[in-house]
Structures are given as structure tokens and as C-alpha cells.
Short mmCIF file of C-alpha atoms in Angstrom, two decimals:
data_model
loop_
_atom_site.label_atom_id
_atom_site.label_comp_id
_atom_site.label_asym_id
_atom_site.label_seq_id
_atom_site.Cartn_x
_atom_site.Cartn_y
_atom_site.Cartn_z
CA MET A 168 -25.50 -18.84 21.62
CA ASN A 169 -26.42 -15.83 19.53
CA THR A 170 -28.32 -17.03 16.52
CA ASP A 171 -29.03 -13.58 15.14
CA PRO A 172 -27.10 -13.39 11.88
CA GLY A 173 -27.02 -9.56 12.12
CA ILE A 174 -25.71 -7.51 9.25
CA ASP A 175 -22.70 -8.62 7.30
CA GLY A 176 -19.60 -6.96 8.78
CA GLN A 177 -18.24 -5.78 5.44
CA LEU A 178 -21.54 -4.18 4.50
CA LEU A 179 -21.83 -2.51 7.86
CA ARG A 180 -18.34 -1.05 7.82
CA GLY A 181 -19.11 0.86 4.65
CA LEU A 182 -22.30 2.20 6.15
CA LEU A 183 -21.19 3.07 9.66
CA ASP A 184 -19.26 6.23 8.90
CA THR A 185 -22.29 7.62 7.07
CA LEU A 186 -24.60 6.76 9.96
CA VAL A 187 -22.33 8.38 12.53
CA LEU A 188 -21.72 11.52 10.47
CA ASP A 189 -25.44 11.82 9.88
CA VAL A 190 -26.12 11.77 13.62
CA LEU A 191 -23.77 14.73 13.97
CA ARG A 192 -25.33 16.70 11.14
CA ASP A 193 -27.84 18.43 13.39
CA ARG A 194 -25.72 19.14 16.42
CA PRO A 195 -22.48 18.15 18.12
CA ASN A 196 -22.65 15.13 20.37
CA TYR A 197 -20.42 12.88 22.47
CA GLY A 198 -19.80 9.16 22.14
CA PHE A 199 -22.55 7.93 24.43
CA GLY A 200 -25.03 10.44 22.97
CA ILE A 201 -24.23 9.31 19.43
CA LEU A 202 -24.83 5.71 20.42
CA GLU A 203 -28.15 6.61 22.03
CA VAL A 204 -29.31 8.38 18.88
CA LEU A 205 -28.32 5.37 16.78
CA HIS A 206 -30.21 3.10 19.14
CA GLN A 207 -33.28 5.33 18.96
CA ARG A 208 -33.20 5.33 15.19
CA PHE A 209 -32.43 1.70 14.55
CA GLY A 210 -33.12 -0.04 17.84
CA ALA A 211 -30.50 -1.22 20.29
CA GLU A 212 -31.16 -4.82 19.36
CA ALA A 213 -30.13 -4.14 15.74
CA GLY A 214 -26.54 -4.10 17.02
CA ILE A 215 -25.58 -1.45 14.47
CA VAL A 216 -22.56 -0.30 16.42
CA LYS A 217 -20.85 -1.30 19.63
CA GLU A 218 -18.73 0.84 21.93
CA ALA A 219 -15.55 -0.92 20.88
CA THR A 220 -16.27 0.01 17.27
CA LEU A 221 -17.69 3.48 17.75
CA TYR A 222 -14.73 5.18 19.39
CA PRO A 223 -12.06 3.98 16.93
CA LEU A 224 -14.43 5.09 14.16
CA LEU A 225 -14.85 8.55 15.69
CA HIS A 226 -11.09 8.91 16.07
CA ARG A 227 -10.53 7.84 12.50
CA LEU A 228 -13.13 10.27 11.18
CA GLU A 229 -11.49 13.02 13.19
CA ALA A 230 -8.05 12.18 11.87
CA ARG A 231 -9.44 12.47 8.35
CA GLY A 232 -10.77 15.95 9.11
CA PHE A 233 -14.46 15.06 8.94
CA LEU A 234 -15.02 15.66 12.62
CA LEU A 235 -13.64 18.06 15.19
CA SER A 236 -13.53 17.24 18.85
CA TYR A 237 -13.55 19.63 21.74
CA GLN A 238 -14.01 19.29 25.45
CA GLN A 239 -16.83 20.58 27.59
CA PRO A 240 -17.62 19.81 31.19
CA GLY A 241 -19.97 16.83 31.53
CA ASP A 242 -22.67 16.18 34.13
CA ARG A 243 -20.16 15.40 36.87
CA GLY A 244 -17.89 18.27 35.90
CA GLN A 245 -15.53 15.89 34.16
CA ALA A 246 -14.16 16.70 30.71
CA ARG A 247 -16.49 15.32 28.07
CA ARG A 248 -15.33 15.05 24.51
CA TYR A 249 -17.81 16.32 21.94
CA TYR A 250 -17.58 15.79 18.21
CA ARG A 251 -18.95 18.07 15.55
CA LEU A 252 -19.11 17.83 11.79
CA THR A 253 -16.67 19.99 9.80
CA GLU A 254 -17.30 21.49 6.36
CA THR A 255 -15.16 18.71 4.91
CA GLY A 256 -17.28 16.20 6.81
CA LYS A 257 -20.47 17.74 5.46
CA ASP A 258 -19.15 17.46 1.90
CA PHE A 259 -18.16 13.87 2.50
CA LEU A 260 -21.52 13.03 4.04
CA GLY A 261 -23.33 14.62 1.10
CA ARG A 262 -21.33 12.53 -1.35
CA ARG A 263 -21.87 9.36 0.68
CA MET A 264 -25.62 9.97 0.92
CA ALA A 265 -25.80 10.43 -2.85
CA GLU A 266 -23.89 7.16 -3.34
CA TRP A 267 -26.18 5.30 -0.95
CA LYS A 268 -29.25 6.67 -2.75
CA ARG A 269 -27.93 5.33 -6.04
CA ILE A 270 -27.19 1.96 -4.45
CA THR A 271 -30.65 1.85 -2.90
CA THR A 272 -32.26 2.59 -6.26
CA LEU A 273 -30.25 -0.19 -7.85
CA LEU A 274 -31.19 -2.62 -5.09
CA GLU A 275 -34.86 -1.69 -5.33
CA ARG A 276 -34.79 -2.36 -9.06
CA MET A 277 -33.05 -5.64 -8.48
CA MET A 278 -35.54 -6.72 -5.82
CA SER A 279 -38.53 -5.81 -7.90
CA MET B 275 5.86 -6.08 21.88
CA ARG B 276 3.01 -4.30 23.61
CA ALA B 277 4.93 -4.18 26.84
CA LEU B 278 7.94 -2.84 24.97
CA LEU B 279 5.92 -0.11 23.30
CA ARG B 280 4.61 1.11 26.60
CA LEU B 281 7.07 2.03 29.29
CA PRO B 282 5.70 1.51 32.77
CA THR B 283 4.16 4.80 33.84
CA PRO B 284 2.91 4.89 37.42
CA GLY B 285 -0.84 4.55 37.81
CA PHE B 286 -3.62 5.11 35.36
CA PRO B 287 -4.83 8.68 34.76
CA SER B 288 -6.48 9.47 38.08
CA GLU B 289 -8.70 12.20 36.65
CA ALA B 290 -10.59 9.44 34.82
CA ALA B 291 -11.36 7.56 38.02
CA THR B 292 -15.03 7.43 38.98
CA GLY B 293 -14.88 6.06 42.52
CA ASP B 294 -16.77 2.94 41.54
CA PRO B 295 -14.50 -0.11 41.96
CA THR B 296 -16.05 -2.05 39.06
CA VAL B 297 -15.76 0.83 36.62
CA ASP B 298 -12.30 1.87 37.81
CA GLY B 299 -11.05 -1.71 37.59
CA PHE B 300 -12.22 -1.87 34.00
CA LEU B 301 -10.56 1.48 33.25
CA GLU B 302 -7.29 0.26 34.69
CA ARG B 303 -7.40 -2.83 32.50
CA ALA B 304 -8.18 -0.64 29.50
CA ASP B 305 -5.31 1.67 30.35
CA ARG B 306 -2.88 -1.26 30.50
CA ARG B 307 -3.75 -2.10 26.90
CA LEU B 308 -2.78 1.33 25.61
CA THR B 309 0.68 2.47 24.62
CA GLY B 310 2.46 5.74 25.21
CA SER B 311 2.99 8.09 28.09
CA ARG B 312 0.32 8.95 30.62
CA ARG B 313 -0.45 12.23 28.82
CA ILE B 314 -1.19 10.31 25.63
CA ARG B 315 -3.32 7.64 27.26
CA ALA B 316 -5.35 10.04 29.40
CA PRO B 317 -7.83 11.29 26.75
CA TYR B 318 -8.67 7.71 25.70
CA VAL B 319 -9.28 6.58 29.25
CA ALA B 320 -11.23 9.74 30.10
CA GLU B 321 -13.53 9.20 27.13
CA LEU B 322 -14.12 5.58 28.11
CA SER B 323 -14.74 6.60 31.72
CA ASP B 324 -17.34 9.15 30.64
CA HIS B 325 -19.03 6.54 28.49
CA LEU B 326 -19.18 3.93 31.25
CA TRP B 327 -20.51 6.44 33.73
CA SER B 328 -23.20 7.58 31.30
CA ILE B 329 -24.40 3.99 30.86
CA ARG B 330 -24.34 3.48 34.61
CA ASP B 331 -26.40 6.65 35.19
CA ARG B 332 -28.94 5.59 32.58
CA GLU B 333 -29.34 2.14 34.12
CA VAL B 334 -29.65 3.53 37.65
CA GLY B 335 -32.43 5.75 36.29
CA ARG B 336 -34.11 2.60 34.98
CA GLY B 337 -34.10 1.03 38.39
CA LEU B 338 -30.88 -1.00 38.70
CA SER B 339 -28.76 -0.67 41.80
CA PRO B 340 -25.49 1.29 41.33
CA GLN B 341 -23.45 -1.93 41.56
CA GLU B 342 -25.61 -3.75 39.02
CA ALA B 343 -25.58 -0.70 36.75
CA ALA B 344 -21.77 -0.52 36.90
CA ARG B 345 -21.47 -4.22 36.05
CA PHE B 346 -23.92 -3.76 33.18
CA ALA B 347 -21.90 -0.80 31.85
CA VAL B 348 -18.69 -2.82 31.90
CA GLU B 349 -20.33 -5.77 30.15
CA GLN B 350 -21.78 -3.42 27.58
CA CYS B 351 -18.38 -2.01 26.65
CA GLY B 352 -17.20 -5.50 25.95
CA ASP B 353 -14.05 -6.22 24.07
CA LEU B 354 -11.19 -3.96 25.04
CA ARG B 355 -8.94 -5.42 22.37
CA THR B 356 -10.80 -3.77 19.50
CA TRP B 357 -10.95 -0.49 21.36
CA ALA B 358 -7.23 -0.45 22.14
CA ARG B 359 -6.13 -1.77 18.76
CA SER B 360 -6.86 1.45 16.92
CA GLN B 361 -4.83 3.47 19.39
CA ARG B 362 -1.89 1.08 19.10
CA ALA B 363 -2.07 1.01 15.31
CA ALA B 364 -1.88 4.80 15.14
CA ARG B 365 1.06 4.87 17.51
CA ARG B 366 2.94 2.01 15.90
CA ARG B 367 3.29 4.16 12.81
CA MET B 368 4.77 6.97 14.90
CA PHE B 369 7.36 4.63 16.43
CA LEU B 370 8.37 3.27 13.07
CA VAL B 371 8.57 6.62 11.31
CA ALA B 372 10.50 8.18 14.17
CA GLY B 373 12.87 5.21 14.41
CA VAL B 374 13.65 5.14 10.71
CA THR B 375 14.11 8.91 10.62
CA ALA B 376 16.48 8.76 13.57
CA CYS B 377 18.45 5.90 11.99
CA VAL B 378 18.84 7.78 8.74
CA SER B 379 19.83 11.01 10.51
CA ASN B 380 22.42 9.19 12.59
CA GLY B 381 23.75 7.41 9.55
CA PHE B 382 24.02 10.71 7.73
CA LEU B 383 26.04 12.25 10.55
CA LEU B 384 28.25 9.19 10.72
CA ALA B 385 28.88 9.28 6.99
CA ILE B 386 29.87 12.96 7.22
CA LEU B 387 32.26 12.07 10.04
CA LEU B 388 33.73 9.26 8.00
CA ILE B 389 34.34 11.69 5.18
CA LEU B 390 35.73 14.58 7.18
CA VAL B 391 37.75 12.84 9.87
CA GLU B 392 39.20 9.44 10.40
CA VAL B 393 36.76 7.61 12.64
CA PRO B 394 38.26 4.83 14.71
CA GLY B 395 36.75 1.38 14.43
CA SER B 396 35.18 -0.54 11.63
CA ILE B 397 32.17 0.49 9.53
CA PRO B 398 30.01 -2.43 10.77
CA PHE B 399 30.62 -1.29 14.33
CA TRP B 400 29.51 2.24 13.54
CA ALA B 401 26.58 0.99 11.48
CA ALA B 402 25.39 -1.14 14.41
CA THR B 403 25.80 1.80 16.79
CA THR B 404 23.80 3.95 14.40
CA ILE B 405 20.94 1.50 14.21
CA ILE B 406 20.79 0.93 17.96
CA SER B 407 20.90 4.61 18.81
CA GLY B 408 18.38 5.33 16.03
CA VAL B 409 15.96 2.83 17.46
CA LEU B 410 16.38 4.29 20.94
CA MET B 411 15.85 7.83 19.68
CA GLY B 412 12.82 6.74 17.70
CA TYR B 413 11.44 5.00 20.74
CA ALA B 414 11.89 8.08 22.92
CA PHE B 415 10.29 10.31 20.30
CA GLY B 416 7.41 7.95 19.65
CA TYR B 417 6.78 7.58 23.35
CA VAL B 418 6.17 11.25 24.02
CA VAL B 419 4.48 12.31 20.80
CA GLY B 420 0.72 11.96 20.60
CA PRO B 421 -1.03 9.81 18.05
CA PRO B 422 -2.43 11.46 14.94
CA GLY B 423 -5.91 12.82 15.17
CA LEU B 424 -6.40 12.41 18.87
CA ALA B 425 -5.52 15.74 20.37
CA ALA B 426 -8.07 17.51 22.50
CA GLY B 427 -10.35 20.05 20.89
CA ILE B 428 -8.46 22.81 19.19
CA PRO B 429 -11.02 25.57 18.84
CA ALA B 430 -12.76 25.21 22.18
CA SER B 431 -9.96 25.11 24.69
CA GLY B 432 -7.28 27.17 23.02
CA GLU B 433 -4.83 25.45 25.36
CA GLN B 434 -3.70 22.83 22.95
CA GLU B 435 -0.41 23.71 21.34
CA GLU B 436 -0.76 22.21 17.95
CA PHE B 437 1.03 23.37 14.88
CA LEU B 438 0.57 22.89 11.22
CA VAL B 439 3.81 23.14 9.29
CA VAL B 440 3.48 25.02 6.07
CA HIS B 441 5.83 26.25 3.38
CA GLU B 442 5.81 29.74 1.99
CA PRO B 443 7.10 29.92 -1.57
CA TRP B 444 10.33 31.72 -0.60
CA VAL B 445 11.03 29.25 2.19
CA ARG B 446 10.47 26.42 -0.20
CA ALA B 447 12.85 28.01 -2.73
CA SER B 448 15.54 28.37 -0.06
CA ALA B 449 15.02 24.77 0.99
CA VAL B 450 15.32 23.60 -2.61
CA LEU B 451 18.60 25.47 -3.01
CA LEU B 452 19.91 24.04 0.24
CA MET B 453 19.01 20.51 -0.70
CA LEU B 454 20.47 20.92 -4.18
CA GLY B 455 23.68 21.87 -2.41
CA PHE B 456 23.45 18.67 -0.42
CA VAL B 457 22.90 16.63 -3.55
CA ALA B 458 25.90 18.25 -5.18
CA GLY B 459 27.97 17.51 -2.08
CA GLY B 460 26.63 13.97 -1.98
CA SER B 461 27.48 13.47 -5.65
CA ILE B 462 31.03 14.65 -5.11
CA SER B 463 31.34 12.35 -2.11
CA LEU B 464 30.00 9.43 -4.10
CA ALA B 465 32.31 10.14 -6.98
CA GLY B 466 35.20 10.40 -4.52
CA GLY B 467 34.09 7.18 -2.90
CA VAL B 468 34.31 5.24 -6.12
CA GLY B 469 37.75 6.64 -6.77
CA TRP B 470 37.05 9.50 -9.11
CA GLY B 471 37.73 13.22 -8.66
CA LEU B 472 37.77 14.83 -5.26
CA PHE B 473 38.05 12.86 -2.03
CA SER B 474 39.15 9.77 -3.94
CA ASP B 475 40.45 8.12 -0.78
CA LEU B 476 37.00 7.95 0.82
CA PRO B 477 35.34 4.66 1.68
CA TRP B 478 32.65 4.33 -0.99
CA PRO B 479 29.78 3.33 1.33
CA ALA B 480 30.10 6.66 3.08
CA GLY B 481 29.86 8.60 -0.19
CA ALA B 482 26.94 6.50 -1.35
CA PHE B 483 25.14 7.05 1.92
CA VAL B 484 25.54 10.84 1.78
CA PHE B 485 24.29 10.80 -1.79
CA LEU B 486 21.28 8.66 -0.92
CA VAL B 487 20.32 10.76 2.07
CA SER B 488 20.67 13.93 0.00
CA ILE B 489 18.22 12.57 -2.53
CA VAL B 490 15.80 11.56 0.20
CA GLY B 491 16.23 14.98 1.80
CA LEU B 492 15.50 16.69 -1.49
CA LEU B 493 12.31 14.74 -1.83
CA GLN B 494 11.22 15.50 1.70
CA LEU B 495 12.53 19.05 2.06
CA GLY B 496 11.91 18.79 5.75
CA PRO B 497 9.53 20.97 7.70
CA ALA B 498 10.37 24.53 6.85
CA ALA B 499 10.30 26.99 9.68
CA VAL B 500 6.84 28.38 9.06
CA ARG B 501 4.17 27.20 11.40
CA ILE B 502 0.60 28.11 12.02
CA ARG B 503 -1.40 27.41 15.11
CA VAL B 504 -5.16 27.67 15.26
CA ASP B 505 -7.25 28.18 18.35
CA ALA B 506 -10.45 29.86 19.44
CA GLU B 507 -9.05 33.32 18.67
CA GLY B 508 -7.74 32.71 15.22
CA VAL B 509 -4.56 31.78 13.41
CA GLU B 510 -1.13 32.47 14.79
CA TYR B 511 1.31 32.56 11.97
CA ARG B 512 4.99 32.15 12.83
CA SER B 513 7.75 32.40 10.31
CA LEU B 514 11.47 32.80 10.80
CA LEU B 515 11.23 36.55 10.91
CA ARG B 516 7.84 37.42 12.34
CA THR B 517 4.80 36.24 14.23
CA SER B 518 1.36 37.48 13.26
CA VAL B 519 -1.95 36.77 14.87
CA ILE B 520 -4.84 36.79 12.46
CA GLY B 521 -8.22 36.81 14.16
CA TRP B 522 -11.01 34.73 12.68
CA GLN B 523 -12.95 37.93 11.91
CA GLN B 524 -10.02 39.24 9.85
CA ILE B 525 -9.95 36.24 7.59
CA ILE B 526 -11.65 36.88 4.28
CA GLU B 527 -11.12 33.57 2.64
CA VAL B 528 -9.52 30.18 3.08
CA ARG B 529 -9.55 28.07 0.01
CA LYS B 530 -7.99 24.84 -1.06
CA GLU B 531 -6.24 25.23 -4.37
CA ASP B 532 -6.03 22.37 -6.76
CA SER B 533 -2.61 21.98 -8.20
CA LEU B 534 -0.15 19.34 -9.17
CA VAL B 535 1.00 19.07 -5.58
CA SER B 536 -2.51 18.04 -4.57
CA PHE B 537 -1.96 14.90 -6.59
CA ILE B 538 1.66 14.35 -5.67
CA ARG B 539 0.99 14.63 -1.97
CA PRO B 540 4.42 14.10 -0.48
CA PRO B 541 6.17 16.31 0.35
CA PHE B 542 3.89 19.31 -0.01
CA GLY B 543 0.47 17.87 0.45
CA ARG B 544 -2.09 20.54 -0.01
CA LYS B 545 -2.03 24.11 -1.14
CA LEU B 546 -4.10 26.62 0.77
CA ARG B 547 -4.95 30.20 -0.07
CA LEU B 548 -5.34 32.28 3.07
CA ARG B 549 -6.54 35.85 2.52
CA TRP B 550 -7.07 38.24 5.39
CA GLN B 551 -7.62 41.89 6.25
CA PRO B 552 -4.66 43.40 8.10
CA ALA B 553 -4.95 46.34 10.50
CA SER B 554 -4.05 48.72 7.67
CA ASN B 555 -6.23 48.91 4.61
CA GLY B 556 -6.14 46.35 1.84
CA SER B 557 -5.81 42.64 2.10
CA ARG B 558 -2.94 40.23 2.27
CA GLU B 559 -2.70 36.86 0.75
CA LEU B 560 -0.64 33.86 1.65
CA PHE B 561 -0.20 30.77 -0.37
CA LEU B 562 0.68 27.97 1.94
CA ALA B 563 1.85 24.54 0.95
CA VAL B 564 0.77 22.34 3.80
CA ASP B 565 3.19 19.63 4.75
CA ALA B 566 1.68 16.23 4.08
CA GLY B 567 4.00 14.63 6.61
CA MET B 568 2.05 16.20 9.46
CA PRO B 569 -0.26 13.64 11.00
CA ASN B 570 -2.73 16.39 11.88
CA MET B 571 -2.81 17.92 8.39
CA ASP B 572 -6.33 16.94 7.40
CA ARG B 573 -7.80 17.92 10.70
CA MET B 574 -6.05 21.29 10.87
CA VAL B 575 -7.03 22.13 7.32
CA ALA B 576 -10.59 21.21 8.24
CA VAL B 577 -10.43 23.57 11.23
CA LEU B 578 -9.29 26.41 9.02
CA MET B 579 -11.87 25.73 6.38
CA ASP B 580 -14.56 25.31 8.97
CA HIS B 581 -13.94 28.59 10.76
CA ALA B 582 -13.22 30.90 7.91
CA PRO B 583 -15.59 32.15 5.23
CA GLN B 584 -15.36 30.11 2.07
CA GLY B 585 -14.24 31.75 -1.15
#
């Protein structure tokens, strides 16, 4: 039985889009690559995002115009779908980061 | 319901197959959970296939046997229900919208027929026929049309035929006039239906229906016949009378304009200013009211904004 309480689902949902958009800020990436970067940053065991959550999230962010997808041949020559951040996505990410900074400041004050 | 939403289409998209029985078996199960035609399901399955194969490659590199690595990849991907749910939710909306639209259109035609000619049979019979045929038409439409926001890359391939419906001011004016005509006609029909003025021998439900649909039509205004398509080369602009191709390098500015319609999204959605340099000297400007009914609106606007210099 998994006894790790993990992060509260509601909290995580609000944070995930920011985390994923932030991964794409530097360069376009594909689903697996995004997951690897998240694992490197936060550790795979943190269970920040699972495959079943990541792809619906990417599709939703694309539908909202924050991401653009395009296809490029992958390692095996198969079509691989890359995502990149749009200008709208950059604006959104900037706003979200500012919000999170304010929340963090509030939390820090509360904790201290 | 799931089975109903997805007609049996032979086989799962073979281009996604990897040759590994464990991975391919998982892909087939995933494919069975999706709705829509093969063309619609293919990008989802291909993306999942690429993901599974990437995990498998990584684990083989770490020392697992190919079979163990494939099993690990499948376990890692876990719950297919969550993965498939988002695709089905997006498509369910398409089925519903298409079905309701088809029902209303059929009803409108039927009401016109009831007004103009004597239609044999009772109104309940025709109403039932309308609903059944509307549902079937909606189903057929929803089955072949892709879900919002899941088309393949627009700028990279240039193969994807994807349009953004926009309204030029003059087209919008014509549409308003046309729909006002409909409302006037609908009002006369309604008045006739309740026994006043012209057409006073009409059945009143028919008049009421025409009136109602006219009002709905006025609010929606329908997609006017101006469409733009964006790809790697630029913007192809098609109106009723002409088609222009505007290369990305010709575009001077694309800007979102704030206006009242930005707040009252339906039916116009967003207003865009598109300024470009034609072959002759000077510059041309288009004000485009982007149709909010388009599922790809946000994404296409983002493509435009992303490619063109900002004002």
C-alpha cells in the first residue's frame, strides 16, 4: 500500500500547468522529454505528474492557445509531436509566476 | 454510450505499431477507449506509442531486457481511463453541438415546408422525424470532425487544412441584413400563426418555430464566407471574391483589439487587426472579427500572434 501522502490533488492541479509551461520556456519538447525534465527538477519519486495526466494537460493547454504542437521525425523515424510555448503562453506563464511569487511570499510570512 | 460514440473502424492505426507485442497490445486497448474515426484517433495513439517506446529505450539503456522494459513502460503509463477521458470529453461536446444544430436546421426546414406547402401527416410525426434525422446527422458530423485543439502542427507541416472563420465588416453587415430579413419573415409567420395578419391559416407552432430560429440565427450570424488558413508560408485569406496569400514576411502587425465584442464573446469572439505590406507600395489593413464558435479559435489566434511582429 502506498503510504506516501503526496501533494494534495487540488493544489497540484493549479500548479501543474505552470510547471509544464515553464519546462517549455527554454525550448520545444515532446511529452516524454517534458516528463524527464520534470523528473530531473523535482525527482521522479515526487510523483508530480503522471503520463495519464500530462497528455490531457498538454492538449488542454494547446486548445487554449498557450502551446503549439508540430510534428518532427523521432529517433525511429516515427512522427513525434513537439510542443512549444506561444506568445500567449508566455504571457500566461509570466502572470502565473507572478501569482505564485505572491502566494509564496504570503506562505512564508504565515510560516514564520 | 462509449460504444455508440465510436463506430467500429477496422484495426488500430498501424503507423503507431512498434512491433513489440506488449506495447502494441497496450496501444490497441488504448485505441479501443477512444472515440471517433481512425483519422481522429491516430494522433493520440501515435503520441502514446512514442511515449511508451521512449520509456522502453531508456530502460533498455539502463540494463533491462527489451521484454522487461516494455512491461515496465506499460505499467508506467498506468490508467488509460484518465488518458482517454479528456479525448472523449472534447468529442462529446462536438457530438452534442452538431446534433442540436442539425435538429434545429431540420426543424427550420420543416417549419418552412409547413408554411409554404401542405405537408402530409401530423406535426408530432414530422417533429419525431426531425429529431431522429438531426441526431443521425449530428452523429455523422461529430464522427468525422476532429476534436478541438488536437490537430497536428500547423506551422511545421503545412499539410494540415485548418481554417479560422472570420468576419469582415461588410460581410457582417450583409449577414445582419439577411438575418433581419429572417426575423421579419419569422415575425410575420408567427403573427399569421396566431391568427393575425398574413398567413392567418398557418399552424401556430410552425410560425413560432421560424421566429425562434430566426432569433437564434441573428444571434449566431453563422460563419460568414471569409476564411483564413495559416501554415509555414503565411496566411491564406479567402473571401467570397478573392484569395490572397500573405507571407509571414509581409505581415507588419497582428494585434488583438479590445472592444465590446471581446467581452460578449459569442458570436464574434475576438477582434484582430492584421496589417500587411502588399506587392504594391503602402500597407493594407484588415479588421477581422474571429468567430468564437470555432473550436480552434484560441490556438489559431495564438499562431498568428506568435508568427507575426507585434504592434
